[in-house]
Tab-separated table of C-alpha atoms and ligand atoms in Angstrom:
chain	number	residue	atom	x	y	z
A	1	MET	CA	49.636	29.872	-15.583
A	2	ALA	CA	47.035	28.628	-13.073
A	3	ASN	CA	46.946	24.880	-12.532
A	4	PHE	CA	43.758	23.328	-13.923
A	5	SER	CA	45.113	19.780	-13.719
A	6	LEU	CA	43.296	17.247	-11.517
A	7	LYS	CA	45.965	14.547	-11.959
A	8	GLY	CA	46.199	12.309	-8.921
A	9	LYS	CA	42.868	13.525	-7.484
A	10	THR	CA	39.844	11.354	-6.642
A	11	ALA	CA	36.505	12.973	-7.487
A	12	LEU	CA	33.118	11.774	-6.193
A	13	VAL	CA	30.143	13.029	-8.230
A	14	THR	CA	26.807	12.046	-6.717
A	15	GLY	CA	23.872	10.987	-8.912
A	16	ALA	CA	26.095	10.923	-11.993
A	17	SER	CA	24.859	8.006	-14.129
A	18	TYR	CA	23.656	10.601	-16.637
A	19	GLY	CA	22.700	14.273	-16.958
A	20	ILE	CA	24.695	17.136	-15.486
A	21	GLY	CA	26.625	14.848	-13.125
A	22	PHE	CA	27.771	12.643	-15.978
A	23	ALA	CA	29.046	15.641	-17.979
A	24	ILE	CA	30.855	17.095	-14.975
A	25	ALA	CA	32.445	13.736	-14.081
A	26	THR	CA	33.599	13.276	-17.669
A	27	ALA	CA	35.202	16.742	-17.643
A	28	LEU	CA	36.943	16.064	-14.319
A	29	HIS	CA	38.303	12.822	-15.828
A	30	GLU	CA	39.586	14.699	-18.862
A	31	ALA	CA	41.428	17.023	-16.460
A	32	GLY	CA	43.093	13.974	-14.852
A	33	ALA	CA	40.842	12.969	-11.941
A	34	THR	CA	39.833	9.412	-11.005
A	35	ILE	CA	36.037	9.301	-11.135
A	36	VAL	CA	33.717	7.799	-8.544
A	37	PHE	CA	29.939	8.115	-8.818
A	38	ASN	CA	26.833	6.728	-7.199
A	39	ASP	CA	23.199	6.284	-8.039
A	40	ILE	CA	20.220	4.776	-6.275
A	41	LYS	CA	19.432	2.027	-8.744
A	42	PRO	CA	21.916	-0.818	-9.491
A	43	ASP	CA	20.866	-0.926	-13.144
A	44	LEU	CA	21.556	2.806	-13.485
A	45	VAL	CA	25.004	2.378	-11.909
A	46	ASP	CA	25.760	-0.419	-14.406
A	47	ALA	CA	24.451	1.710	-17.289
A	48	GLY	CA	26.529	4.623	-16.027
A	49	ILE	CA	29.724	2.539	-15.879
A	50	ALA	CA	29.092	1.427	-19.469
A	51	ALA	CA	28.400	4.993	-20.608
A	52	TYR	CA	31.589	6.235	-18.960
A	53	ARG	CA	33.565	3.400	-20.562
A	54	GLU	CA	32.252	4.512	-23.969
A	55	LYS	CA	33.765	7.924	-23.220
A	56	GLY	CA	37.057	6.306	-22.218
A	57	VAL	CA	36.407	6.850	-18.510
A	58	ARG	CA	37.082	3.924	-16.115
A	59	ALA	CA	34.640	5.138	-13.474
A	60	HIS	CA	34.037	3.477	-10.096
A	61	GLY	CA	30.277	3.180	-9.590
A	62	TYR	CA	28.429	2.423	-6.355
A	63	VAL	CA	24.791	2.048	-5.379
A	64	CYS	CA	23.961	4.518	-2.620
A	65	ASP	CA	20.993	6.685	-1.647
A	66	VAL	CA	22.578	9.992	-0.651
A	67	THR	CA	19.785	10.701	1.860
A	68	ASP	CA	20.799	7.655	3.954
A	69	GLU	CA	23.569	8.797	6.313
A	70	ASN	CA	24.662	5.276	7.279
A	71	ALA	CA	24.838	4.254	3.619
A	72	VAL	CA	26.822	7.402	2.740
A	73	ASN	CA	29.299	6.881	5.592
A	74	HIS	CA	29.778	3.283	4.447
A	75	LEU	CA	30.197	4.440	0.834
A	76	ILE	CA	32.948	6.900	1.795
A	77	ARG	CA	34.773	4.210	3.792
A	78	VAL	CA	34.591	1.831	0.811
A	79	ILE	CA	35.790	4.534	-1.608
A	80	GLU	CA	38.715	5.361	0.694
A	81	GLN	CA	39.660	1.660	0.814
A	82	GLU	CA	39.102	0.830	-2.868
A	83	VAL	CA	39.971	4.102	-4.646
A	84	GLY	CA	41.383	6.716	-2.296
A	85	VAL	CA	40.467	9.695	-0.129
A	86	VAL	CA	37.892	11.940	-1.812
A	87	ASP	CA	39.728	15.108	-2.900
A	88	ILE	CA	36.810	16.584	-4.871
A	89	LEU	CA	33.124	16.209	-4.024
A	90	VAL	CA	30.409	17.327	-6.440
A	91	ASN	CA	27.011	17.253	-4.696
A	92	ASN	CA	24.996	16.826	-7.876
A	93	ALA	CA	22.218	14.316	-7.034
A	94	GLY	CA	18.893	16.081	-6.947
A	95	ILE	CA	15.175	15.857	-7.596
A	96	ILE	CA	12.404	18.317	-8.303
A	97	LYS	CA	8.639	18.105	-7.768
A	98	ARG	CA	6.601	20.660	-9.719
A	99	ILE	CA	3.408	20.952	-7.646
A	100	PRO	CA	1.475	24.118	-6.619
A	101	MET	CA	2.486	24.702	-3.002
A	102	VAL	CA	-1.005	24.447	-1.539
A	103	GLU	CA	-1.425	21.080	-3.287
A	104	MET	CA	1.964	19.718	-2.182
A	105	SER	CA	1.981	17.382	0.804
A	106	ALA	CA	4.461	17.938	3.617
A	107	ALA	CA	5.906	14.521	2.773
A	108	GLU	CA	6.559	15.613	-0.835
A	109	PHE	CA	8.134	18.850	0.416
A	110	ARG	CA	10.339	16.929	2.844
A	111	GLN	CA	11.428	14.476	0.121
A	112	VAL	CA	12.797	17.297	-2.046
A	113	ILE	CA	14.528	18.947	0.928
A	114	ASP	CA	15.976	15.547	1.874
A	115	VAL	CA	17.652	14.930	-1.478
A	116	ASP	CA	18.524	18.501	-2.478
A	117	LEU	CA	19.661	19.926	0.867
A	118	ASN	CA	20.011	17.289	3.608
A	119	ALA	CA	21.980	14.937	1.354
A	120	PRO	CA	24.644	17.513	0.354
A	121	PHE	CA	25.105	18.129	4.107
A	122	ILE	CA	25.417	14.366	4.776
A	123	VAL	CA	27.905	13.717	1.979
A	124	ALA	CA	30.010	16.827	2.687
A	125	LYS	CA	30.129	15.914	6.400
A	126	ALA	CA	31.341	12.424	5.433
A	127	VAL	CA	34.215	13.598	3.181
A	128	ILE	CA	35.497	16.646	5.101
A	129	PRO	CA	37.488	14.655	7.749
A	130	GLY	CA	39.470	12.904	4.988
A	131	MET	CA	40.062	16.223	3.232
A	132	ILE	CA	41.351	17.798	6.471
A	133	LYS	CA	43.745	14.868	7.036
A	134	LYS	CA	44.975	15.187	3.447
A	135	GLY	CA	45.581	18.934	3.718
A	136	GLY	CA	42.638	20.225	1.719
A	137	GLY	CA	39.869	19.516	-0.749
A	138	LYS	CA	37.187	20.893	-3.044
A	139	ILE	CA	33.422	20.749	-2.562
A	140	ILE	CA	31.122	21.871	-5.383
A	141	ASN	CA	27.377	22.039	-4.658
A	142	ILE	CA	25.072	22.106	-7.674
A	143	CYS	CA	22.700	24.965	-6.925
A	144	SER	CA	20.176	26.501	-9.328
A	145	MET	CA	18.447	29.617	-10.650
A	146	MET	CA	16.124	28.763	-7.783
A	147	SER	CA	18.921	29.559	-5.352
A	148	GLU	CA	18.041	33.163	-6.296
A	149	LEU	CA	14.592	33.157	-7.914
A	150	GLY	CA	11.183	31.609	-7.315
A	151	ARG	CA	8.513	30.505	-9.695
A	152	GLU	CA	5.184	28.724	-9.545
A	153	THR	CA	5.121	25.048	-8.455
A	154	VAL	CA	8.754	24.729	-7.259
A	155	SER	CA	8.481	25.851	-3.600
A	156	ALA	CA	10.314	22.840	-2.140
A	157	TYR	CA	13.045	22.933	-4.771
A	158	ALA	CA	13.622	26.686	-4.351
A	159	ALA	CA	13.739	26.320	-0.561
A	160	ALA	CA	16.266	23.495	-0.904
A	161	LYS	CA	18.457	25.230	-3.468
A	162	GLY	CA	18.345	28.508	-1.524
A	163	GLY	CA	19.442	26.588	1.529
A	164	LEU	CA	22.158	24.851	-0.481
A	165	LYS	CA	23.578	28.271	-1.419
A	166	MET	CA	23.888	29.150	2.268
A	167	LEU	CA	25.196	25.682	3.213
A	168	THR	CA	27.888	26.264	0.566
A	169	ARG	CA	28.831	29.586	2.153
A	170	ASN	CA	28.829	28.061	5.641
A	171	ILE	CA	31.078	25.145	4.711
A	172	ALA	CA	33.417	27.695	3.102
A	173	SER	CA	33.368	29.730	6.320
A	174	GLU	CA	33.846	26.803	8.708
A	175	TYR	CA	36.480	24.802	6.787
A	176	GLY	CA	38.362	27.357	4.716
A	177	GLU	CA	41.182	27.324	7.265
A	178	TYR	CA	41.795	23.643	6.393
A	179	ASN	CA	42.385	24.543	2.744
A	180	ILE	CA	38.946	23.265	1.783
A	181	GLN	CA	37.208	25.419	-0.798
A	182	CYS	CA	33.417	25.011	-1.024
A	183	ASN	CA	31.686	26.694	-3.945
A	184	GLY	CA	28.494	26.273	-5.930
A	185	ILE	CA	27.608	26.036	-9.582
A	186	GLY	CA	24.199	27.507	-10.426
A	187	PRO	CA	23.127	26.101	-13.798
A	188	GLY	CA	20.491	27.926	-15.798
A	189	TYR	CA	17.989	25.878	-17.781
A	190	ILE	CA	19.846	22.789	-19.009
A	191	ALA	CA	18.552	20.102	-21.375
A	192	THR	CA	18.525	16.947	-19.227
A	193	PRO	CA	15.872	14.406	-18.171
A	194	GLN	CA	15.007	16.680	-15.233
A	195	THR	CA	13.787	19.424	-17.581
A	196	ALA	CA	12.425	17.153	-20.309
A	197	PRO	CA	8.798	17.850	-19.255
A	198	LEU	CA	9.406	21.594	-19.782
A	199	ARG	CA	10.871	21.019	-23.239
A	200	ALA	CA	8.090	18.770	-24.487
A	201	GLU	CA	6.760	19.669	-27.951
A	202	GLY	CA	4.532	22.750	-27.725
A	203	HIS	CA	5.163	23.323	-24.002
A	204	PRO	CA	4.959	27.131	-23.492
A	205	PHE	CA	7.989	26.988	-21.196
A	206	ASN	CA	10.358	26.786	-24.184
A	207	ALA	CA	9.371	30.224	-25.513
A	208	PHE	CA	9.380	31.560	-21.944
A	209	ILE	CA	12.953	30.423	-21.285
A	210	MET	CA	14.121	31.736	-24.645
A	211	SER	CA	12.680	35.144	-23.722
A	212	LYS	CA	14.496	35.084	-20.367
A	213	THR	CA	17.875	33.840	-21.617
A	214	PRO	CA	20.174	36.310	-23.464
A	215	ALA	CA	21.936	33.289	-25.004
A	216	ALA	CA	18.468	32.385	-26.414
A	217	ARG	CA	19.071	28.652	-26.005
A	218	TRP	CA	18.771	25.863	-23.453
A	219	GLY	CA	22.102	25.038	-21.837
A	220	THR	CA	23.792	21.682	-22.342
A	221	PRO	CA	25.379	19.632	-19.543
A	222	GLU	CA	28.739	20.238	-21.286
A	223	ASP	CA	28.315	23.999	-20.696
A	224	LEU	CA	29.072	23.195	-17.046
A	225	SER	CA	32.299	21.285	-17.736
A	226	GLY	CA	34.770	24.175	-17.728
A	227	PRO	CA	33.310	25.868	-14.630
A	228	ALA	CA	33.424	22.529	-12.804
A	229	VAL	CA	37.078	21.886	-13.697
A	230	PHE	CA	37.943	25.437	-12.592
A	231	LEU	CA	36.252	25.020	-9.190
A	232	ALA	CA	37.768	21.537	-8.743
A	233	SER	CA	41.326	22.682	-9.506
A	234	GLU	CA	44.078	24.681	-7.812
A	235	ALA	CA	43.136	27.522	-10.176
A	236	SER	CA	40.291	28.345	-7.745
A	237	ASP	CA	42.225	27.959	-4.463
A	238	PHE	CA	41.327	31.527	-3.419
A	239	VAL	CA	37.677	31.233	-4.500
A	240	ASN	CA	35.525	30.186	-1.550
A	241	GLY	CA	31.804	30.447	-0.812
A	242	HIS	CA	31.066	31.589	-4.357
A	243	ILE	CA	28.097	30.491	-6.452
A	244	LEU	CA	29.192	30.494	-10.110
A	245	TYR	CA	26.051	30.930	-12.223
A	246	VAL	CA	26.272	29.247	-15.605
A	247	ASP	CA	22.961	30.453	-16.974
A	248	GLY	CA	23.520	32.131	-20.354
A	249	GLY	CA	22.782	35.452	-18.645
A	250	ILE	CA	19.330	34.719	-17.172
A	251	LEU	CA	20.046	36.345	-13.794
A	252	ALA	CA	21.289	39.517	-15.524
A	253	TYR	CA	18.285	39.918	-17.811
A	254	LEU	CA	14.816	41.394	-17.298
A	255	GLY	CA	13.607	39.427	-20.297
A	256	LYS	CA	12.974	40.210	-23.938
A	257	ALA	CA	10.623	43.176	-24.224
A	258	PRO	CA	7.536	42.476	-26.348
A	259	LYS	CA	7.859	44.166	-29.764
B	301	NAP	P1	18.498	14.412	-13.483
B	301	NAP	O1	18.672	14.242	-14.942
B	301	NAP	O2	17.158	14.240	-12.865
B	301	NAP	O3	19.573	13.486	-12.694
B	301	NAP	C1	19.559	13.522	-11.279
B	301	NAP	C2	20.454	12.402	-10.819
B	301	NAP	O4	20.426	12.365	-9.380
B	301	NAP	C3	19.977	11.038	-11.316
B	301	NAP	O5	21.088	10.236	-11.646
B	301	NAP	C4	19.265	10.491	-10.094
B	301	NAP	O6	19.236	9.093	-10.043
B	301	NAP	C5	20.156	11.023	-8.992
B	301	NAP	N1	19.498	10.953	-7.685
B	301	NAP	C6	18.274	11.447	-7.358
B	301	NAP	N2	18.008	11.164	-6.076
B	301	NAP	C7	19.077	10.475	-5.579
B	301	NAP	C8	19.407	9.905	-4.316
B	301	NAP	N3	18.557	9.978	-3.280
B	301	NAP	N4	20.592	9.267	-4.173
B	301	NAP	C9	21.448	9.164	-5.224
B	301	NAP	N5	21.206	9.691	-6.457
B	301	NAP	C10	20.030	10.330	-6.619
B	301	NAP	O7	18.966	15.878	-13.077
B	301	NAP	P2	19.981	16.885	-13.781
B	301	NAP	O8	19.221	17.818	-14.634
B	301	NAP	O9	21.164	16.144	-14.319
B	301	NAP	O10	20.392	17.718	-12.479
B	301	NAP	C11	21.523	17.380	-11.699
B	301	NAP	C12	21.616	18.437	-10.621
B	301	NAP	O11	21.607	19.733	-11.235
B	301	NAP	C13	20.433	18.436	-9.664
B	301	NAP	O12	20.881	18.783	-8.366
B	301	NAP	C14	19.538	19.556	-10.206
B	301	NAP	O13	18.717	20.108	-9.184
B	301	NAP	C15	20.555	20.525	-10.672
B	301	NAP	N6	20.112	21.491	-11.681
B	301	NAP	C16	19.572	21.063	-12.857
B	301	NAP	C17	19.235	22.034	-13.812
B	301	NAP	C18	18.633	21.667	-15.139
B	301	NAP	O14	18.122	22.595	-15.813
B	301	NAP	N7	18.658	20.418	-15.542
B	301	NAP	C19	19.465	23.375	-13.559
B	301	NAP	C20	19.990	23.751	-12.315
B	301	NAP	C21	20.320	22.795	-11.390
B	301	NAP	P3	17.859	8.316	-10.409
B	301	NAP	O15	17.712	8.433	-11.885
B	301	NAP	O16	18.110	6.929	-9.927
B	301	NAP	O17	16.748	9.025	-9.657
B	302	GCO	C1	12.045	24.446	-13.259
B	302	GCO	C2	13.358	23.858	-13.677
B	302	GCO	C3	14.485	24.567	-12.952
B	302	GCO	C4	15.788	23.977	-13.384
B	302	GCO	C5	16.931	24.627	-12.710
B	302	GCO	C6	17.075	26.076	-13.068
B	302	GCO	O1	11.092	23.668	-13.097
B	302	GCO	O2	11.991	25.676	-13.115
B	302	GCO	O3	13.426	22.470	-13.409
B	302	GCO	O4	14.319	24.429	-11.572
B	302	GCO	O5	15.862	22.628	-13.066
B	302	GCO	O6	16.935	24.429	-11.341
B	302	GCO	O7	18.305	26.527	-12.558
């Protein structure tokens, strides 16, 4: 039987005070990992530590902006001193700006690229040396439907998440020989604060997503737990450069035909 245990492993999940990152970190803990997370705001880190404690998780929380390379390098050094070498990295932190492209400023575009693409590069670059020394590691990049599809108002996000898919494949290509597996998880439409505007009462997007999702429901952060444990464990040691879409079937479906 494949080994799904993460006992003895240290997992860093970025931007994991709540939302998808929080659910993934909780699942990695339940599989045996020691959890480390970061967020930008000290109060969110404190709230996250309390929320993890309520779930029985003694998480190590740190304040760090993942777009700041010096801060990330310092964070990794502190984690290695205080907790241990990072065995599993989940690049989860992310933002979205929903603005029609011709109305979006270059600064707004750059901000999304910075968090959703540059930061996963920065954090992966910071943990890979420790993984190589330790004989291997797991990197999981949180991609998106927008790694494959576009839609109105999300040009920067789609560009970032499309790039993140290829960064995932390139890390897999460049570091596979060091027993580092780098894969992606591509969530469908998940009920978190990031999508709350789309789920607001009466917003037409709800009906639209239901018509595009065979599962006919919004995903929950917990829907990502099993896929994350799989990609973080030895069970996926020969899976590399793969984007695992957890989307209820959206990418397979043309959409419900009008009756
Ligand atoms: P969310 O609820 O908006 O949470 C994002 C987290 O990232 C927050 O904790 C946020 O902290 C943190 N973060 C943002 N910028 C950061 C930075 N510069 N440094 C450190 N932390 C930062 O989002 P979510 O829905 O859980 O999404 C998590 C990931 O899944 C994102 O990469 C998102 O693109 C991706 N995703 C989401 C969906 C979905 O439907 N929800 C689907 C596919 C992919 P603050 O609160 O302090 O900003
Ligand atoms: C949007 C949504 C999506 C989801 C997710 C889908 O505005 O279309 O926010 O981008 O967040 O990325 O996989």
